[in-house]
Tab-separated table of C-alpha atoms and ligand atoms in Angstrom:
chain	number	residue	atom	x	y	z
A	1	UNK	CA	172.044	-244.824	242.676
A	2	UNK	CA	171.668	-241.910	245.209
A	3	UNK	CA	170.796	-238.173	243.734
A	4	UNK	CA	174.123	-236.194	244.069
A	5	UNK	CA	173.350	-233.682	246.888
A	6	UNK	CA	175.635	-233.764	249.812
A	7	UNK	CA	179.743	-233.909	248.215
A	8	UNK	CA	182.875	-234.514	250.077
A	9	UNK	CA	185.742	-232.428	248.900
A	10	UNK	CA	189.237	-232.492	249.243
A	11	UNK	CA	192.178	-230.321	248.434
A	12	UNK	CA	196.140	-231.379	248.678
A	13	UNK	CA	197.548	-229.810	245.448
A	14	UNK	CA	199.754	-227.666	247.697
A	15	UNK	CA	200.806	-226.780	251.350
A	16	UNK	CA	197.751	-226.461	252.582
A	17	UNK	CA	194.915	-229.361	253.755
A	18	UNK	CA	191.095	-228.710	252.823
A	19	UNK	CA	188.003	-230.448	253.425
A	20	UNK	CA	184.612	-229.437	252.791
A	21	UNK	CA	181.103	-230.830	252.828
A	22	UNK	CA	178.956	-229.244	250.116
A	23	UNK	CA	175.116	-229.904	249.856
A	24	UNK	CA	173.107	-228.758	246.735
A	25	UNK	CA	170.179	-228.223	248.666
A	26	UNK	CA	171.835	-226.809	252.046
A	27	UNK	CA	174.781	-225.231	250.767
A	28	UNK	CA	177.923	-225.415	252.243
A	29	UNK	CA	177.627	-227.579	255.748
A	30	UNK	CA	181.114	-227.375	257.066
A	31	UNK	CA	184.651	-226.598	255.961
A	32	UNK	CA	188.248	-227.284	257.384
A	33	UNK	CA	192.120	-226.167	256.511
A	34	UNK	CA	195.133	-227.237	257.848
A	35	UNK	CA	198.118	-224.209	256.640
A	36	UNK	CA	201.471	-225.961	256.360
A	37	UNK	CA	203.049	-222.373	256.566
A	38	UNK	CA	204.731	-222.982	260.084
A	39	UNK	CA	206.439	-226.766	258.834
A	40	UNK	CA	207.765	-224.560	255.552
A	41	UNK	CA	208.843	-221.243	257.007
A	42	UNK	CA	212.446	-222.062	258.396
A	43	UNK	CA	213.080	-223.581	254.090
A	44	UNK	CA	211.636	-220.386	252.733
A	45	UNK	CA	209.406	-222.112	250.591
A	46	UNK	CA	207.769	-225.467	250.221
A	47	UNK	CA	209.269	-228.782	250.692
A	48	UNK	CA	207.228	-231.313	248.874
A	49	UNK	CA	208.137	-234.383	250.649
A	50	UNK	CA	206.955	-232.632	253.392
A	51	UNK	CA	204.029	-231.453	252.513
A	52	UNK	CA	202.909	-234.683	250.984
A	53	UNK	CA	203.690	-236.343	255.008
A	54	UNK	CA	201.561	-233.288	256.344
A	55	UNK	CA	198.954	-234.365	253.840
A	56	UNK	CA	198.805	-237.847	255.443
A	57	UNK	CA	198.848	-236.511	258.236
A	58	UNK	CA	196.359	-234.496	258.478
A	59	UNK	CA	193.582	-235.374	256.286
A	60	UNK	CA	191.223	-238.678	258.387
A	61	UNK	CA	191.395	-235.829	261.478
A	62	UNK	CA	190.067	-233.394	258.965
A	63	UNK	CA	187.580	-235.758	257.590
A	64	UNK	CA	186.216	-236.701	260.629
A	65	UNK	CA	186.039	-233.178	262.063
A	66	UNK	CA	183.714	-231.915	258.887
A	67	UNK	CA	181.659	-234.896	259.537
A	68	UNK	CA	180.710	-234.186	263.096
A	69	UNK	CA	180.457	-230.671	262.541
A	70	UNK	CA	177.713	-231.225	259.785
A	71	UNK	CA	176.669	-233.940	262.007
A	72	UNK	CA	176.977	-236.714	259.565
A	73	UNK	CA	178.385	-240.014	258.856
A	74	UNK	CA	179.954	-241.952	255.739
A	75	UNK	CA	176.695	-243.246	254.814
A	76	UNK	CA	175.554	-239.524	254.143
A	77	UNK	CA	177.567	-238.915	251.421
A	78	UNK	CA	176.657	-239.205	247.760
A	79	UNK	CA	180.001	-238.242	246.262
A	80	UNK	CA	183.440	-237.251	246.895
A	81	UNK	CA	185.368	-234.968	244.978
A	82	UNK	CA	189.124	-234.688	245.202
A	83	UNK	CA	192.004	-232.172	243.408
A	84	UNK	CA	193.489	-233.792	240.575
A	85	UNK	CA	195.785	-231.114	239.654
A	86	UNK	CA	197.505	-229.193	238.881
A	87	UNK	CA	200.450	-229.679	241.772
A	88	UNK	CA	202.811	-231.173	243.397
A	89	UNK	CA	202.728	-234.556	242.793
A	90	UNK	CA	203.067	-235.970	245.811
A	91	UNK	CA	200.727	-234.058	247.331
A	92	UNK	CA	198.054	-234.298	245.048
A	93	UNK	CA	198.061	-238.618	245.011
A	94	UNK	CA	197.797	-238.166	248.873
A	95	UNK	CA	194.335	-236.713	248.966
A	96	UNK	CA	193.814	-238.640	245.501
A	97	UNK	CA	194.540	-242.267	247.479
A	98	UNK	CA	192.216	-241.052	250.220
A	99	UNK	CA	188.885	-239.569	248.227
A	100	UNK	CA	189.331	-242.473	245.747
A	101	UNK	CA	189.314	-245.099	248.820
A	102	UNK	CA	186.696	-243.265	250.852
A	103	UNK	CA	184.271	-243.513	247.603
A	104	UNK	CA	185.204	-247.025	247.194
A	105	UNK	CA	183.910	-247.916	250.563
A	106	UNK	CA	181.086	-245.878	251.191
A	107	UNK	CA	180.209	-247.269	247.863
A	108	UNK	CA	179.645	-243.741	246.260
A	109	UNK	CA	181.226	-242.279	242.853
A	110	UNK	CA	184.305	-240.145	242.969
A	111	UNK	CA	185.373	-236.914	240.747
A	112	UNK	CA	188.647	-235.604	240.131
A	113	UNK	CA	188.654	-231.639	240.137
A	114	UNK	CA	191.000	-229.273	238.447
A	115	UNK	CA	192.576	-227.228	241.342
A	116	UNK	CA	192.011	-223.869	238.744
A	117	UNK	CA	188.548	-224.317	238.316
A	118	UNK	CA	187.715	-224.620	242.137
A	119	UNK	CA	189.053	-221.177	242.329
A	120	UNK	CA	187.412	-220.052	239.261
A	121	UNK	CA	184.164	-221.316	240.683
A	122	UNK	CA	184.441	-220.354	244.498
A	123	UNK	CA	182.153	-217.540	243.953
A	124	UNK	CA	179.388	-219.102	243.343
A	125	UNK	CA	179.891	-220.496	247.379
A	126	UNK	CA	178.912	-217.098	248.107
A	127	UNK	CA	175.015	-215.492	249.175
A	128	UNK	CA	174.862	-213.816	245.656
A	129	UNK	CA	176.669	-215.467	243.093
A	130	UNK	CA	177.508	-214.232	239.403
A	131	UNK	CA	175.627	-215.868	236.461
A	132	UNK	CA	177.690	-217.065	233.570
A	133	UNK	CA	178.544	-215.765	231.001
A	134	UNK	CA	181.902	-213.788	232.468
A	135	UNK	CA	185.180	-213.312	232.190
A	136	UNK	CA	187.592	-214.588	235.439
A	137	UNK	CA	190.855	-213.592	236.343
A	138	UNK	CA	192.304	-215.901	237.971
A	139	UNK	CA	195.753	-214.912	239.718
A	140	UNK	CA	196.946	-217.818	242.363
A	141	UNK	CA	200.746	-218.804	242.885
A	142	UNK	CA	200.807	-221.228	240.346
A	143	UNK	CA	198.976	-219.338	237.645
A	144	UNK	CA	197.714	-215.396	236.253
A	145	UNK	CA	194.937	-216.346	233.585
A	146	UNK	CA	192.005	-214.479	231.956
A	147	UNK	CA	189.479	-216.634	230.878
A	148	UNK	CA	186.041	-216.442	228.929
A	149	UNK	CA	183.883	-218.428	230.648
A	150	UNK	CA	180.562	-219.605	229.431
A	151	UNK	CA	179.663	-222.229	232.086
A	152	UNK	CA	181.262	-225.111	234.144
A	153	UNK	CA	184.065	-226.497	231.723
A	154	UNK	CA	183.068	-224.177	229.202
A	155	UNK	CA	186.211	-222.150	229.152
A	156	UNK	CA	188.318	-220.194	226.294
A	157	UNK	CA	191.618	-218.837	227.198
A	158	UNK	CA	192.016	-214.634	226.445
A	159	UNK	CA	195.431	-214.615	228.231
A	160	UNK	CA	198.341	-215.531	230.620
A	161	UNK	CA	201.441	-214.950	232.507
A	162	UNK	CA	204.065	-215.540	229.710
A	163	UNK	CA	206.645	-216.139	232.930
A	164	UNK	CA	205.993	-215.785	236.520
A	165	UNK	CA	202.465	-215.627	238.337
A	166	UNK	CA	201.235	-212.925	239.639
A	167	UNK	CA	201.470	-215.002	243.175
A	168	UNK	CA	204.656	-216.209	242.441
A	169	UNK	CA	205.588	-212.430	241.733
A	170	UNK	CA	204.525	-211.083	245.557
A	171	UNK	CA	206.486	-214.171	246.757
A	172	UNK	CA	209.984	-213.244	244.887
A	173	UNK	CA	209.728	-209.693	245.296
A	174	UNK	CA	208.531	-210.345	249.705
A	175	UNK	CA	211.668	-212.358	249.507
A	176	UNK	CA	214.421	-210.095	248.210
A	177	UNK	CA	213.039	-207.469	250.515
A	178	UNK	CA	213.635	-209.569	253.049
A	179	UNK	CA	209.889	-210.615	254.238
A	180	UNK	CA	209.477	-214.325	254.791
A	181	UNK	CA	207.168	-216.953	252.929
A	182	UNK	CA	204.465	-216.759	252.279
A	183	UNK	CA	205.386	-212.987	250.713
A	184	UNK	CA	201.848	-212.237	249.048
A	185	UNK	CA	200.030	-211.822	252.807
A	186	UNK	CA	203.166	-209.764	254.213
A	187	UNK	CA	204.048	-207.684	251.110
A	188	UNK	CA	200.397	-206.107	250.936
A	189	UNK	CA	200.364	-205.570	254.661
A	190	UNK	CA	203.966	-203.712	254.257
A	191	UNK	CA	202.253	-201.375	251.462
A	192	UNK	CA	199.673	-200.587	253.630
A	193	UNK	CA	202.427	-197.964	255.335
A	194	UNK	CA	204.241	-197.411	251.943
A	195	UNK	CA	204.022	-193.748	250.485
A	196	UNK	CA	202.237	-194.166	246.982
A	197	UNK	CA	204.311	-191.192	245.737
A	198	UNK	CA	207.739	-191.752	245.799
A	199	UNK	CA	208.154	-194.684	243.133
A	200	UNK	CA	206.412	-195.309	240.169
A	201	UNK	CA	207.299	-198.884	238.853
A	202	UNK	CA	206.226	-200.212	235.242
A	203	UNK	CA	202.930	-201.343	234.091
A	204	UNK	CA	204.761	-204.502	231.767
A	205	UNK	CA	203.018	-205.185	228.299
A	206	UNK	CA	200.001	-202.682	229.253
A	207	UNK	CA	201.807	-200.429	226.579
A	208	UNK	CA	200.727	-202.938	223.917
A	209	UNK	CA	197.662	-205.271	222.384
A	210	UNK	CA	196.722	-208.305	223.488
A	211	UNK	CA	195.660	-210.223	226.976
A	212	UNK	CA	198.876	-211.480	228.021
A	213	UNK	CA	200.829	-210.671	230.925
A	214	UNK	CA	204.476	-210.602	232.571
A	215	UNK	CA	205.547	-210.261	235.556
A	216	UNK	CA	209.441	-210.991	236.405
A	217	UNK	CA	210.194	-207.534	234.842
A	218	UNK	CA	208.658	-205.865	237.630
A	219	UNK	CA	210.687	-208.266	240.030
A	220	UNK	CA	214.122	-207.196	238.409
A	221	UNK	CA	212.884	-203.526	238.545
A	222	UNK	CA	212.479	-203.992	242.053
A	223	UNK	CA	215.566	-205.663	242.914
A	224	UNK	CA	217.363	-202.867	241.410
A	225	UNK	CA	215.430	-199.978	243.079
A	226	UNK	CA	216.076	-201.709	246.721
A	227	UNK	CA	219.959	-202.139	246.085
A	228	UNK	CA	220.910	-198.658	244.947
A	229	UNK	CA	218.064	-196.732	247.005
A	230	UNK	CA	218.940	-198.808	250.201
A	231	UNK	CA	222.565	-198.249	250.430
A	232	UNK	CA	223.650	-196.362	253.277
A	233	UNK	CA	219.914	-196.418	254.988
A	234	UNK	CA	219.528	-198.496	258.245
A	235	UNK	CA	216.999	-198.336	260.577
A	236	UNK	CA	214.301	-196.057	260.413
A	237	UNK	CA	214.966	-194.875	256.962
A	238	UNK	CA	215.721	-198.543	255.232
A	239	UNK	CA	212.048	-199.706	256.652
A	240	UNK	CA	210.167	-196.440	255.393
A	241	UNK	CA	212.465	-197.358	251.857
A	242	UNK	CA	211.115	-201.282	252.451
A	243	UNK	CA	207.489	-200.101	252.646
A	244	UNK	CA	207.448	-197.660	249.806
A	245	UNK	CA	208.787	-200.094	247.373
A	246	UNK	CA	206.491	-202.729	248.251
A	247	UNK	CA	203.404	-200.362	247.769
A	248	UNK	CA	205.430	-199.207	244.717
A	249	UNK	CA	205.410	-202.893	243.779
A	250	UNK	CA	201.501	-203.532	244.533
A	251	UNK	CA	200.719	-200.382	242.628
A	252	UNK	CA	202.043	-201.836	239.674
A	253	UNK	CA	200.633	-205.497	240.230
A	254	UNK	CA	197.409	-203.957	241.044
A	255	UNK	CA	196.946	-201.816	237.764
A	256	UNK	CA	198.072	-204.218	235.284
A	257	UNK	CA	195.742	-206.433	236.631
A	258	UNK	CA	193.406	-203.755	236.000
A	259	UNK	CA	194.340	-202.497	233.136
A	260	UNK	CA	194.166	-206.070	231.443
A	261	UNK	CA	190.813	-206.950	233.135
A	262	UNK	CA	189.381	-203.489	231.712
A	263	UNK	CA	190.544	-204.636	227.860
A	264	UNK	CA	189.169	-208.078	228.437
A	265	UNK	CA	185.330	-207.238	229.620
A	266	UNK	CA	185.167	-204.542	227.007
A	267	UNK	CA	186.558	-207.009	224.397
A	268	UNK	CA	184.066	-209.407	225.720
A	269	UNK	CA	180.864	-207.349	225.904
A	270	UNK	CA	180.134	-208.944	229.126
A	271	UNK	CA	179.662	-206.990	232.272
A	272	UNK	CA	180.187	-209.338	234.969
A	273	UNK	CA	184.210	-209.865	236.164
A	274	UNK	CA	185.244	-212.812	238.524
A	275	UNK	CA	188.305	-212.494	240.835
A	276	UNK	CA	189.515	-215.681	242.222
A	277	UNK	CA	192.878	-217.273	243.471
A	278	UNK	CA	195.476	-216.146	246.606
A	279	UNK	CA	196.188	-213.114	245.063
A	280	UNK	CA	192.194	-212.029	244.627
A	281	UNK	CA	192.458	-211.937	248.461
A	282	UNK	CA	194.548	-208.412	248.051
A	283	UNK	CA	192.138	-205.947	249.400
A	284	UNK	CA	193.550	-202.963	247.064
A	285	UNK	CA	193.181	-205.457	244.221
A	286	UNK	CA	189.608	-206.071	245.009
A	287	UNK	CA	188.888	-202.490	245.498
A	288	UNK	CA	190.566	-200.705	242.298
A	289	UNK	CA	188.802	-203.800	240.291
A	290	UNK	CA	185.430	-202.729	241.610
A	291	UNK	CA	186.331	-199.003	240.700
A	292	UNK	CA	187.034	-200.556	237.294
A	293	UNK	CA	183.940	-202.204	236.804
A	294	UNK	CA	181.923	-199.802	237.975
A	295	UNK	CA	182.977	-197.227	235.408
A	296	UNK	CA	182.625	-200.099	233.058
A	297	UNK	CA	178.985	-200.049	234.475
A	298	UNK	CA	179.353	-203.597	235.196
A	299	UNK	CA	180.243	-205.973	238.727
A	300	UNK	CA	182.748	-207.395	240.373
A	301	UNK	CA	182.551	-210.949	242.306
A	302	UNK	CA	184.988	-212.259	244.473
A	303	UNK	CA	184.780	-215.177	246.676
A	304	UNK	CA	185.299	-214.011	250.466
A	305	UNK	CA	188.674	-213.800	251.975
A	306	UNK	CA	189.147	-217.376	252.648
A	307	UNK	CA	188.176	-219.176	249.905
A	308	UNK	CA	190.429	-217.282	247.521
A	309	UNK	CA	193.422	-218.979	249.024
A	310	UNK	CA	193.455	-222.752	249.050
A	311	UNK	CA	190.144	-224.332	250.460
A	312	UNK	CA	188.015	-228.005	250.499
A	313	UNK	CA	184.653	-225.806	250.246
A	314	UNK	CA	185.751	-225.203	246.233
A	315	UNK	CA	186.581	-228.799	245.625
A	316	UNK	CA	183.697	-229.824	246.879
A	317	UNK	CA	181.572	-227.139	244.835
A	318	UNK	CA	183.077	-228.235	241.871
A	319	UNK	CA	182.753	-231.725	242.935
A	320	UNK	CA	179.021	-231.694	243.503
A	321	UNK	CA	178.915	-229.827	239.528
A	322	UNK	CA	180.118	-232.480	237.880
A	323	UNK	CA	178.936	-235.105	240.010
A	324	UNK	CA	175.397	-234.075	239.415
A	325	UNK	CA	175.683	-233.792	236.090
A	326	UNK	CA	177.444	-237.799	236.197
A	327	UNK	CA	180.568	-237.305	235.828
A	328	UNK	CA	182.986	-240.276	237.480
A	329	UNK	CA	186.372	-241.555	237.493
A	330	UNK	CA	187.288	-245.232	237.532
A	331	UNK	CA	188.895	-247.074	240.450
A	332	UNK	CA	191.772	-246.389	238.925
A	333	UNK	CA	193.233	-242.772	239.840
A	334	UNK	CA	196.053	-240.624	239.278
A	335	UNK	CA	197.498	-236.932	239.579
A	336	UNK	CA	197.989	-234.626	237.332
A	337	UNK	CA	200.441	-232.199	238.404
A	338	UNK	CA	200.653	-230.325	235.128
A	339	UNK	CA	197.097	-229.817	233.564
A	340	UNK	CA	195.454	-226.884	231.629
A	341	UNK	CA	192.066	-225.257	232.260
A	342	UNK	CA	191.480	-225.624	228.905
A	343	UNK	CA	191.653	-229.219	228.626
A	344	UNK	CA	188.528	-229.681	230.560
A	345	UNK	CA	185.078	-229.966	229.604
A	346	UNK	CA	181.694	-229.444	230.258
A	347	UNK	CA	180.277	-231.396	233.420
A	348	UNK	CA	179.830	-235.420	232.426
A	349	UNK	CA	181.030	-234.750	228.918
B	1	KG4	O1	195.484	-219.928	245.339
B	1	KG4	P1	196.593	-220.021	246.314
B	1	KG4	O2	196.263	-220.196	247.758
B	1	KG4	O3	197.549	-221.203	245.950
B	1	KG4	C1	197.849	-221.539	244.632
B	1	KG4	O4	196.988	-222.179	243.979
B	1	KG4	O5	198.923	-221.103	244.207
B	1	KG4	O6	197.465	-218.712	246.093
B	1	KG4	C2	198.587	-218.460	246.862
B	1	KG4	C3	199.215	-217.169	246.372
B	1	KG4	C4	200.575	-216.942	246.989
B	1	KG4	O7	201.468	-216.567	245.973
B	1	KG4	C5	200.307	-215.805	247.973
B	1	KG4	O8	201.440	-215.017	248.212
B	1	KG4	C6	199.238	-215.040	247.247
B	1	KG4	O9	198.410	-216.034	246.701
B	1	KG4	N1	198.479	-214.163	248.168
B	1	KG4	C7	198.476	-212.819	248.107
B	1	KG4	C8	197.656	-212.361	249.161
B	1	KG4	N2	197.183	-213.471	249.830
B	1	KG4	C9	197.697	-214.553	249.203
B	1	KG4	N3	199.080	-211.978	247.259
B	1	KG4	C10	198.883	-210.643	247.449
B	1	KG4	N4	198.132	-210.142	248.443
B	1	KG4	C11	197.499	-210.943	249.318
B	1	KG4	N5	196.751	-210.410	250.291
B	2	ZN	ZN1	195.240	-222.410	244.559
């Protein structure tokens, strides 16, 4: 059997298609995304059936596209690594299908990838990566977790999102103030010309103990604010009142997060805090976390702007882990669209 070096990876849990080619020895070689934003935007939010087509769609060009750019072939590759879950169903047994039959006849094992820990691990893609132990916050649509993390698969849970996501949150609150989907991207760039003054929104469950988080408080809040401050505003006015209350909004996102972060490294002793997931691509996240740690006279690592949304390079980082280590599935394959981090263990185990 080949040495695991150079790893395929593909991601479909959502709207958007990923391929990657990672190489233990040369790093990342080449990476590719298809968005499915433009095929979602007139439904205001994802269509499964049709992302799952998309998927199908788009994927062998993909493929084929990270192979010439790398400037190799099938025979080249040692593994391929593929998101598992969780997902959308649909979506996820598309790229499952394809890595499954691409191992099968290049003759080479294939992995099956928790879509959370390829965030959680996209760091380490970057020129200086943290060393474990730390804790990692990740905040994606799907999911807001802090986690304790010891190594690959060696994760403890410190807290969650008892309802929506902190992703999930930007996306509501973009959409009642009347921004399209995706929200998260459009919201922050509204708050950019939002007076930090004139509203001061919650800070949920900061007020109490404990690691856990909630989020469709702040939604309601802000629903309530834009109805009764908006009436009789047009124009002018009603778009300075749409800016403030979305940097009102991001204020309060933003400090929670920090606030919660803050209590978790202290609680942990460690010093080193990982950011990862869509929402750890918000610039005033990443800087008031940095502020955070710094006074905590510890560091904050992010991956760069594009791997913290949806990506093939961290399914193929996490691919090559626990392919290395010998970790396989069976030719038998299926998705897992609801799955927690905490189920999984260490590489091969
Ligand atoms: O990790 P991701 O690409 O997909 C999931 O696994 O869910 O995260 C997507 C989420 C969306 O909710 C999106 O609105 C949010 O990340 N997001 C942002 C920003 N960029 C993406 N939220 C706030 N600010 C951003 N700059
Ligand atoms: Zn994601």
């Amino acid at each position: 059997m080949n040495e695991i070096d150079t790893v395929l990876g593909i991601e479909t849990s959502c709207d958007e298609t990923g391929v990657a080619l990672y190489s233990g020895s040369r790093g990342l070689l080449a990476h590719a995304l298809h968005s499915q934003v433009a095929l979602h935007a007139d439904y205001g939010g994802v269509v499964p059936e049709l992302a799952s087509r998309d998927h199908v769609r788009k994927l062998a060009p993909l493929i084929r596209s990270v192979l010439a750019e790398a400037g190799l072939e099938g025979g080249d590759i040692h593994g391929v690594a593929y998101t598992a879950g969780p997902g959308l169903v649909g979506a996820l047994l598309t790229g499952a299908a394809v890595a499954r039959s691409l191992a099968w006849s290049w003759q080479v094992p294939a992995v099956a990838i928790h879509h959370m820990e390829g965030h959680l691990l996209a760091p380490m893609l970057e020129e200086a990566p943290p060393s474990f132990p730390f804790v990692a916050l990740l905040v994606s649509g799907g999911h807001t977790l802090l986690v304790q993390v010891e190594g690959v698969g060696r994760y403890r849970l410190l807290g969650e999102s008892l309802d929506d996501a902190a992703g999930e949150a930007f996306d509501k609150t973009a959409k009642l103030l009347g921004l399209g989907y995706p929200g998260g991207p459009a919201l922050a760039a509204l708050a950019e010309k939002g007076d930090p003054g004139r509203f001061r929104f919650p800070r949920p469950m900061t007020d109490r103990p404990g690691l856990d988080f909630s989020f469709s408080g702040l939604k309601t809040f802000t629903l309530t604010t834009w109805q009764q401050a908006s009436k009789g505003l047009s124009g002018g006015e009603l778009e300075k009142l749409r800016a403030d209350i979305a940097r009102a909004f991001e204020d309060a996102v933003v400090d929670t997060l920090v606030i919660k972060c803050r209590r978790a490294v202290r609680e942990s002793g460690t010093g080193t805090l990982v950011l990862a997931g869509g929402v750890a691509a918000n610039r005033r996240l990443r800087r008031q976390m940095d502020v955070m740690m710094r006074g905590e006279g510890g560091q904050t690592f992010y991956p760069r702007l594009e791997f913290c949304t949806d990506n093939g390079a961290m399914i193929a980082f996490a691919g090559w882990e626990r392919l290395k280590a010998g970790e396989r599935v069976g030719l038998a394959f299926n998705a897992r669209p609801r799955w927690s981090l905490m189920e999984l263990l260490p590489p091969g185990r």
